[in-house]
mmCIF file of C-alpha atoms in Angstrom:
data_model
loop_
_atom_site.group_PDB
_atom_site.id
_atom_site.type_symbol
_atom_site.label_atom_id
_atom_site.label_comp_id
_atom_site.label_asym_id
_atom_site.label_seq_id
_atom_site.Cartn_x
_atom_site.Cartn_y
_atom_site.Cartn_z
ATOM 1 C CA UNK A 1 101.467 -17.336 37.530
ATOM 2 C CA UNK A 2 103.965 -20.480 37.821
ATOM 3 C CA UNK A 3 101.693 -23.733 37.497
ATOM 4 C CA UNK A 4 102.850 -26.009 40.782
ATOM 5 C CA UNK A 5 102.399 -29.843 39.935
ATOM 6 C CA UNK A 6 103.340 -32.927 42.360
ATOM 7 C CA UNK A 7 104.614 -36.205 41.311
ATOM 8 C CA UNK A 8 105.929 -38.762 43.237
ATOM 9 C CA UNK A 9 108.440 -40.616 41.287
ATOM 10 C CA UNK A 10 111.799 -40.658 39.929
ATOM 11 C CA UNK A 11 113.274 -37.114 38.688
ATOM 12 C CA UNK A 12 115.752 -38.431 36.413
ATOM 13 C CA UNK A 13 112.443 -39.876 34.862
ATOM 14 C CA UNK A 14 110.806 -36.560 34.023
ATOM 15 C CA UNK A 15 110.160 -34.968 30.410
ATOM 16 C CA UNK A 16 110.932 -31.342 31.217
ATOM 17 C CA UNK A 17 113.402 -28.635 29.898
ATOM 18 C CA UNK A 18 115.072 -28.317 32.778
ATOM 19 C CA UNK A 19 115.795 -31.202 36.073
ATOM 20 C CA UNK A 20 117.114 -29.153 39.091
ATOM 21 C CA UNK A 21 119.815 -31.078 40.980
ATOM 22 C CA UNK A 22 120.386 -31.479 44.941
ATOM 23 C CA UNK A 23 124.003 -31.055 44.197
ATOM 24 C CA UNK A 24 126.789 -31.218 46.387
ATOM 25 C CA UNK A 25 129.529 -28.388 46.259
ATOM 26 C CA UNK A 26 132.063 -30.551 44.415
ATOM 27 C CA UNK A 27 129.574 -30.760 41.314
ATOM 28 C CA UNK A 28 131.402 -34.183 40.759
ATOM 29 C CA UNK A 29 128.250 -36.472 41.844
ATOM 30 C CA UNK A 30 127.453 -37.796 44.990
ATOM 31 C CA UNK A 31 124.625 -39.815 46.478
ATOM 32 C CA UNK A 32 120.231 -39.497 46.038
ATOM 33 C CA UNK A 33 119.404 -36.972 43.599
ATOM 34 C CA UNK A 34 122.502 -35.917 43.049
ATOM 35 C CA UNK A 35 124.014 -39.584 42.086
ATOM 36 C CA UNK A 36 120.663 -40.554 40.454
ATOM 37 C CA UNK A 37 121.207 -37.554 37.695
ATOM 38 C CA UNK A 38 124.758 -38.269 37.302
ATOM 39 C CA UNK A 39 124.098 -42.166 36.862
ATOM 40 C CA UNK A 40 121.105 -41.384 34.354
ATOM 41 C CA UNK A 41 122.694 -37.980 32.660
ATOM 42 C CA UNK A 42 126.016 -39.916 31.574
ATOM 43 C CA UNK A 43 129.190 -38.957 30.954
ATOM 44 C CA UNK A 44 128.089 -35.279 29.538
ATOM 45 C CA UNK A 45 127.089 -34.157 32.552
ATOM 46 C CA UNK A 46 129.787 -34.824 34.817
ATOM 47 C CA UNK A 47 132.168 -33.603 31.661
ATOM 48 C CA UNK A 48 130.426 -29.979 32.148
ATOM 49 C CA UNK A 49 130.940 -29.678 35.615
ATOM 50 C CA UNK A 50 134.296 -30.667 35.699
ATOM 51 C CA UNK A 51 134.567 -27.695 33.051
ATOM 52 C CA UNK A 52 132.771 -25.707 35.427
ATOM 53 C CA UNK A 53 134.930 -26.397 38.189
ATOM 54 C CA UNK A 54 138.280 -25.962 36.012
ATOM 55 C CA UNK A 55 136.897 -22.439 35.605
ATOM 56 C CA UNK A 56 134.533 -19.889 37.751
ATOM 57 C CA UNK A 57 133.716 -22.849 40.523
ATOM 58 C CA UNK A 58 137.319 -24.143 41.244
ATOM 59 C CA UNK A 59 136.641 -24.252 44.852
ATOM 60 C CA UNK A 60 133.388 -25.507 44.278
ATOM 61 C CA UNK A 61 129.742 -23.927 44.086
ATOM 62 C CA UNK A 62 128.555 -21.933 46.983
ATOM 63 C CA UNK A 63 125.617 -23.310 48.975
ATOM 64 C CA UNK A 64 122.261 -21.689 48.012
ATOM 65 C CA UNK A 65 123.318 -20.834 44.581
ATOM 66 C CA UNK A 66 122.534 -22.477 40.759
ATOM 67 C CA UNK A 67 124.846 -22.953 38.009
ATOM 68 C CA UNK A 68 123.609 -25.274 34.664
ATOM 69 C CA UNK A 69 125.124 -27.703 32.271
ATOM 70 C CA UNK A 70 123.989 -30.485 29.494
ATOM 71 C CA UNK A 71 121.504 -32.558 30.690
ATOM 72 C CA UNK A 72 122.861 -35.341 28.788
ATOM 73 C CA UNK A 73 120.695 -38.366 28.514
ATOM 74 C CA UNK A 74 117.855 -37.286 30.819
ATOM 75 C CA UNK A 75 114.764 -36.366 28.777
ATOM 76 C CA UNK A 76 115.556 -32.635 29.720
ATOM 77 C CA UNK A 77 117.815 -29.998 28.006
ATOM 78 C CA UNK A 78 119.694 -28.615 30.856
ATOM 79 C CA UNK A 79 120.523 -29.690 34.590
ATOM 80 C CA UNK A 80 120.718 -26.948 36.947
ATOM 81 C CA UNK A 81 122.975 -27.717 39.889
ATOM 82 C CA UNK A 82 121.943 -26.139 43.045
ATOM 83 C CA UNK A 83 123.524 -26.383 46.649
ATOM 84 C CA UNK A 84 121.400 -26.642 49.260
ATOM 85 C CA UNK A 85 122.017 -26.353 52.800
ATOM 86 C CA UNK A 86 122.812 -29.099 55.695
ATOM 87 C CA UNK A 87 119.898 -28.735 58.273
ATOM 88 C CA UNK A 88 121.316 -27.130 61.569
ATOM 89 C CA UNK A 89 118.945 -26.529 64.794
ATOM 90 C CA UNK A 90 121.335 -23.817 65.866
ATOM 91 C CA UNK A 91 121.292 -21.672 63.245
ATOM 92 C CA UNK A 92 118.520 -20.699 60.737
ATOM 93 C CA UNK A 93 120.000 -21.511 57.048
ATOM 94 C CA UNK A 94 116.365 -21.228 55.569
ATOM 95 C CA UNK A 95 117.317 -18.288 53.827
ATOM 96 C CA UNK A 96 120.038 -20.474 52.020
ATOM 97 C CA UNK A 97 117.660 -22.970 51.426
ATOM 98 C CA UNK A 98 115.083 -20.174 49.415
ATOM 99 C CA UNK A 99 118.171 -19.088 47.799
ATOM 100 C CA UNK A 100 118.184 -22.522 45.639
ATOM 101 C CA UNK A 101 114.683 -22.327 44.253
ATOM 102 C CA UNK A 102 114.994 -18.276 43.573
ATOM 103 C CA UNK A 103 118.746 -18.769 41.902
ATOM 104 C CA UNK A 104 117.452 -22.530 40.278
ATOM 105 C CA UNK A 105 114.645 -20.501 38.951
ATOM 106 C CA UNK A 106 117.014 -16.892 37.590
ATOM 107 C CA UNK A 107 119.015 -19.632 35.954
ATOM 108 C CA UNK A 108 116.130 -21.350 34.161
ATOM 109 C CA UNK A 109 114.793 -17.865 32.978
ATOM 110 C CA UNK A 110 118.246 -17.455 31.405
ATOM 111 C CA UNK A 111 118.077 -21.100 29.748
ATOM 112 C CA UNK A 112 114.532 -19.725 28.464
ATOM 113 C CA UNK A 113 113.601 -22.956 30.369
ATOM 114 C CA UNK A 114 109.778 -22.903 30.754
ATOM 115 C CA UNK A 115 109.353 -26.817 32.502
ATOM 116 C CA UNK A 116 111.329 -27.397 35.645
ATOM 117 C CA UNK A 117 111.407 -30.583 37.805
ATOM 118 C CA UNK A 118 112.412 -29.586 41.040
ATOM 119 C CA UNK A 119 113.595 -32.584 44.113
ATOM 120 C CA UNK A 120 113.297 -31.836 47.770
ATOM 121 C CA UNK A 121 116.289 -29.925 47.934
ATOM 122 C CA UNK A 122 118.359 -30.790 51.694
ATOM 123 C CA UNK A 123 115.260 -32.663 52.506
ATOM 124 C CA UNK A 124 117.560 -35.984 52.123
ATOM 125 C CA UNK A 125 120.939 -36.675 53.322
ATOM 126 C CA UNK A 126 121.347 -32.917 54.541
ATOM 127 C CA UNK A 127 118.492 -33.806 57.247
ATOM 128 C CA UNK A 128 116.275 -30.904 56.441
ATOM 129 C CA UNK A 129 112.682 -31.893 58.211
ATOM 130 C CA UNK A 130 110.347 -32.437 55.105
ATOM 131 C CA UNK A 131 107.699 -30.217 56.204
ATOM 132 C CA UNK A 132 109.463 -27.396 56.606
ATOM 133 C CA UNK A 133 111.525 -27.916 53.318
ATOM 134 C CA UNK A 134 108.084 -28.406 51.740
ATOM 135 C CA UNK A 135 107.082 -24.941 53.140
ATOM 136 C CA UNK A 136 110.029 -23.527 51.862
ATOM 137 C CA UNK A 137 110.488 -24.572 48.433
ATOM 138 C CA UNK A 138 106.437 -24.211 47.781
ATOM 139 C CA UNK A 139 106.666 -20.531 49.083
ATOM 140 C CA UNK A 140 109.970 -19.531 47.395
ATOM 141 C CA UNK A 141 108.332 -20.578 43.954
ATOM 142 C CA UNK A 142 105.194 -18.705 44.336
ATOM 143 C CA UNK A 143 107.114 -15.561 45.761
ATOM 144 C CA UNK A 144 109.584 -15.467 42.555
ATOM 145 C CA UNK A 145 109.268 -13.461 39.796
ATOM 146 C CA UNK A 146 109.943 -16.142 36.681
ATOM 147 C CA UNK A 147 108.808 -16.631 33.211
ATOM 148 C CA UNK A 148 108.796 -20.583 34.201
ATOM 149 C CA UNK A 149 105.349 -21.661 33.452
ATOM 150 C CA UNK A 150 105.365 -25.293 35.407
ATOM 151 C CA UNK A 151 107.088 -26.164 38.225
ATOM 152 C CA UNK A 152 107.165 -29.923 39.061
ATOM 153 C CA UNK A 153 108.311 -31.189 42.553
ATOM 154 C CA UNK A 154 109.420 -34.694 42.237
ATOM 155 C CA UNK A 155 109.106 -36.291 45.427
ATOM 156 C CA UNK A 156 110.821 -39.647 46.036
ATOM 157 C CA UNK A 157 108.011 -41.239 48.247
ATOM 158 C CA UNK A 158 104.389 -40.810 50.103
ATOM 159 C CA UNK A 159 105.327 -39.013 52.781
ATOM 160 C CA UNK A 160 107.598 -36.208 50.730
ATOM 161 C CA UNK A 161 104.477 -36.047 48.545
ATOM 162 C CA UNK A 162 102.073 -35.853 51.480
ATOM 163 C CA UNK A 163 104.126 -32.863 53.411
ATOM 164 C CA UNK A 164 103.978 -31.251 49.571
ATOM 165 C CA UNK A 165 100.668 -31.587 48.866
ATOM 166 C CA UNK A 166 99.903 -30.105 52.317
ATOM 167 C CA UNK A 167 101.786 -26.796 50.838
ATOM 168 C CA UNK A 168 99.914 -27.068 47.493
ATOM 169 C CA UNK A 169 95.872 -26.334 47.460
ATOM 170 C CA UNK A 170 94.063 -29.364 45.452
ATOM 171 C CA UNK A 171 92.965 -26.721 42.594
ATOM 172 C CA UNK A 172 96.895 -26.075 42.045
ATOM 173 C CA UNK A 173 97.768 -29.368 41.647
#
């Protein structure tokens, strides 16, 4: 079973094999986690993303999918970019959010990554309520068969940490 760890802090400072980026579909950087990963990772991350856009992702990475690039200057081997859905009160997009975690773990398995750091995908600018984002993230990671040995959810602030902590029994943390 995959161990789940929670950390309050900066995902760009994690020492893991793969860091998951809550990317936008362009793969060319943005705000929040995406911008931070591109800034700290440096030009090599953007260069790999541009190559992906020039090849199989000319129209961008679809929501719920994941793809890997180099991690550049991050203390990781890879960045796994995934595009979360924008939250909607009118349409249930939770399957797309769950797909971000499943697809990221699938890519991690293909890479041979055993330690992966995730942000709270879609819970920032995309407006997903943190408690629900935490529930979907933790349930999906627990239910997904993977060779990843340790998943660390890296939460930016205390309220996000509390939302995730409510989903993970204290003996697991």
